[in-house]
Amino acid sequence: MLFCYLYRHSMKINIPLQIIDLHDDGFHLLVDVKVGKKTYKVVLDTGASKTVFDQHMLLQANDEIDIQSTEKLSAGLGTTTMQSYTAIIPELKIGKLKLPHFEVAVLDLSTINDAYAQLNHPQVLGVLGGDILMQYEAIIHYGKRKLQLIKAE
């Protein structure tokens, strides 16, 4: 009974997906997000435990964002272990989903953007990770090219 109540009192948010071809190396899914008043592309990454933004692009988006060093070291994203940072995004928007004061990991993702530039793909702010995908019960519809998030009301 509780499940029925929660299901009826939730909002489905559909977000368009852009699928890019990595030329014989698979595909990546891109999603538009808004930081402040500007729209950016992020890679939808079901293997990333946390949402991560590129340090350089984040400072371009908002030079007043306070990036803090953390004690954690990050691994993955095709790199060796590296120093990790975090930042609080005043408001992150993904479609109609608004996430106020959202904490992201901040890393140097220039290697990803360099690779994308060589393939004539758009630059990305970062990756949309499992923290958001899990919390909002993400469903990826490849055929419909959409990401569905569910927000309890």
C-alpha positions as semicolon CSV with decimal commas, in nm:
position;residue;x (nm);y (nm);z (nm)
1;M;0,000;0,000;0,000
2;L;0,285;0,240;0,083
3;F;0,446;0,166;-0,256
4;C;0,121;0,258;-0,436
5;Y;0,104;0,584;-0,241
6;L;0,465;0,676;-0,321
7;Y;0,427;0,579;-0,686
8;R;0,118;0,798;-0,728
9;H;0,293;1,083;-0,547
10;S;0,602;1,095;-0,760
11;M;0,695;1,298;-1,063
12;K;0,852;1,139;-1,370
13;I;1,105;1,366;-1,533
14;N;1,205;1,284;-1,890
15;I;1,536;1,423;-2,013
16;P;1,654;1,394;-2,375
17;L;1,969;1,189;-2,435
18;Q;2,224;1,257;-2,704
19;I;2,409;0,942;-2,811
20;I;2,756;1,004;-2,953
21;D;2,961;0,754;-3,149
22;L;3,317;0,708;-3,025
23;H;3,428;0,570;-3,364
24;D;3,490;0,197;-3,309
25;D;3,509;0,243;-2,931
26;G;3,141;0,235;-2,837
27;F;2,901;0,511;-2,750
28;H;2,854;0,770;-2,477
29;L;2,526;0,918;-2,359
30;L;2,516;1,295;-2,306
31;V;2,263;1,487;-2,098
32;D;2,212;1,863;-2,073
33;V;2,243;2,014;-1,725
34;K;2,218;2,372;-1,613
35;V;2,459;2,538;-1,372
36;G;2,349;2,891;-1,305
37;K;2,200;3,021;-1,628
38;K;2,424;2,824;-1,864
39;T;2,359;2,480;-2,014
40;Y;2,636;2,219;-2,033
41;K;2,666;1,863;-2,151
42;V;2,761;1,582;-1,912
43;V;2,828;1,216;-1,979
44;L;2,573;0,982;-1,823
45;D;2,799;0,729;-1,648
46;T;2,631;0,440;-1,468
47;G;2,975;0,320;-1,357
48;A;3,064;0,643;-1,177
49;S;2,977;0,635;-0,809
50;K;2,951;1,014;-0,787
51;T;2,877;1,309;-1,014
52;V;3,206;1,473;-1,116
53;F;3,269;1,810;-1,280
54;D;3,583;1,932;-1,455
55;Q;3,768;2,188;-1,246
56;H;3,852;2,423;-1,533
57;M;3,503;2,423;-1,688
58;L;3,337;2,460;-1,347
59;L;3,538;2,773;-1,275
60;Q;3,443;2,907;-1,619
61;A;3,077;2,839;-1,534
62;N;3,100;3,022;-1,202
63;D;3,428;3,169;-1,081
64;E;3,279;3,221;-0,734
65;I;3,228;2,848;-0,666
66;D;3,444;2,741;-0,375
67;I;3,642;2,428;-0,466
68;Q;3,768;2,247;-0,157
69;S;4,047;1,990;-0,140
70;T;3,953;1,656;0,017
71;E;4,157;1,386;0,183
72;K;4,028;1,132;-0,067
73;L;4,217;1,019;-0,373
74;S;4,011;0,940;-0,682
75;A;4,073;0,667;-0,935
76;G;3,905;0,585;-1,262
77;L;3,811;0,785;-1,569
78;G;4,105;0,632;-1,754
79;T;4,362;0,787;-1,524
80;T;4,585;0,698;-1,235
81;T;4,499;0,800;-0,880
82;M;4,469;1,177;-0,844
83;Q;4,391;1,444;-0,587
84;S;4,019;1,499;-0,540
85;Y;3,823;1,815;-0,472
86;T;3,459;1,894;-0,400
87;A;3,232;2,189;-0,463
88;I;2,878;2,285;-0,373
89;I;2,677;2,382;-0,681
90;P;2,418;2,644;-0,572
91;E;2,160;2,493;-0,808
92;L;2,203;2,208;-1,052
93;K;1,917;2,152;-1,296
94;I;1,865;1,833;-1,492
95;G;1,553;1,882;-1,701
96;K;1,282;1,983;-1,452
97;L;1,476;1,837;-1,158
98;K;1,629;2,110;-0,943
99;L;1,902;2,013;-0,697
100;P;1,988;2,302;-0,465
101;H;2,327;2,304;-0,289
102;F;2,441;1,987;-0,464
103;E;2,788;1,855;-0,384
104;V;2,999;1,730;-0,674
105;A;3,347;1,585;-0,693
106;V;3,583;1,808;-0,891
107;L;3,868;1,664;-1,096
108;D;4,079;1,751;-1,398
109;L;3,882;1,594;-1,683
110;S;4,081;1,761;-1,960
111;T;4,184;1,423;-2,107
112;I;3,816;1,344;-2,172
113;N;3,755;1,680;-2,338
114;D;4,076;1,647;-2,541
115;A;3,961;1,308;-2,670
116;Y;3,614;1,447;-2,747
117;A;3,768;1,739;-2,940
118;Q;3,967;1,496;-3,157
119;L;3,639;1,319;-3,242
120;N;3,456;1,650;-3,306
121;H;3,226;1,597;-3,007
122;P;3,115;1,873;-2,769
123;Q;3,306;1,954;-2,454
124;V;3,153;1,816;-2,134
125;L;3,130;1,967;-1,788
126;G;3,168;1,624;-1,633
127;V;2,985;1,301;-1,562
128;L;2,641;1,239;-1,414
129;G;2,702;0,957;-1,170
130;G;2,535;0,698;-0,954
131;D;2,461;0,939;-0,668
132;I;2,189;1,107;-0,878
133;L;2,099;0,804;-1,090
134;M;2,033;0,586;-0,784
135;Q;1,851;0,848;-0,575
136;Y;1,614;0,935;-0,859
137;E;1,564;0,576;-0,982
138;A;1,705;0,645;-1,328
139;I;1,577;0,453;-1,627
140;I;1,766;0,480;-1,954
141;H;1,552;0,442;-2,267
142;Y;1,801;0,396;-2,550
143;G;1,534;0,357;-2,820
144;K;1,349;0,670;-2,710
145;R;1,677;0,850;-2,638
146;K;1,563;0,967;-2,299
147;L;1,661;0,943;-1,935
148;Q;1,376;0,915;-1,687
149;L;1,422;1,025;-1,327
150;I;1,160;0,981;-1,057
151;K;1,123;1,243;-0,787
152;A;0,904;1,171;-0,485
153;E;0,669;1,460;-0,407
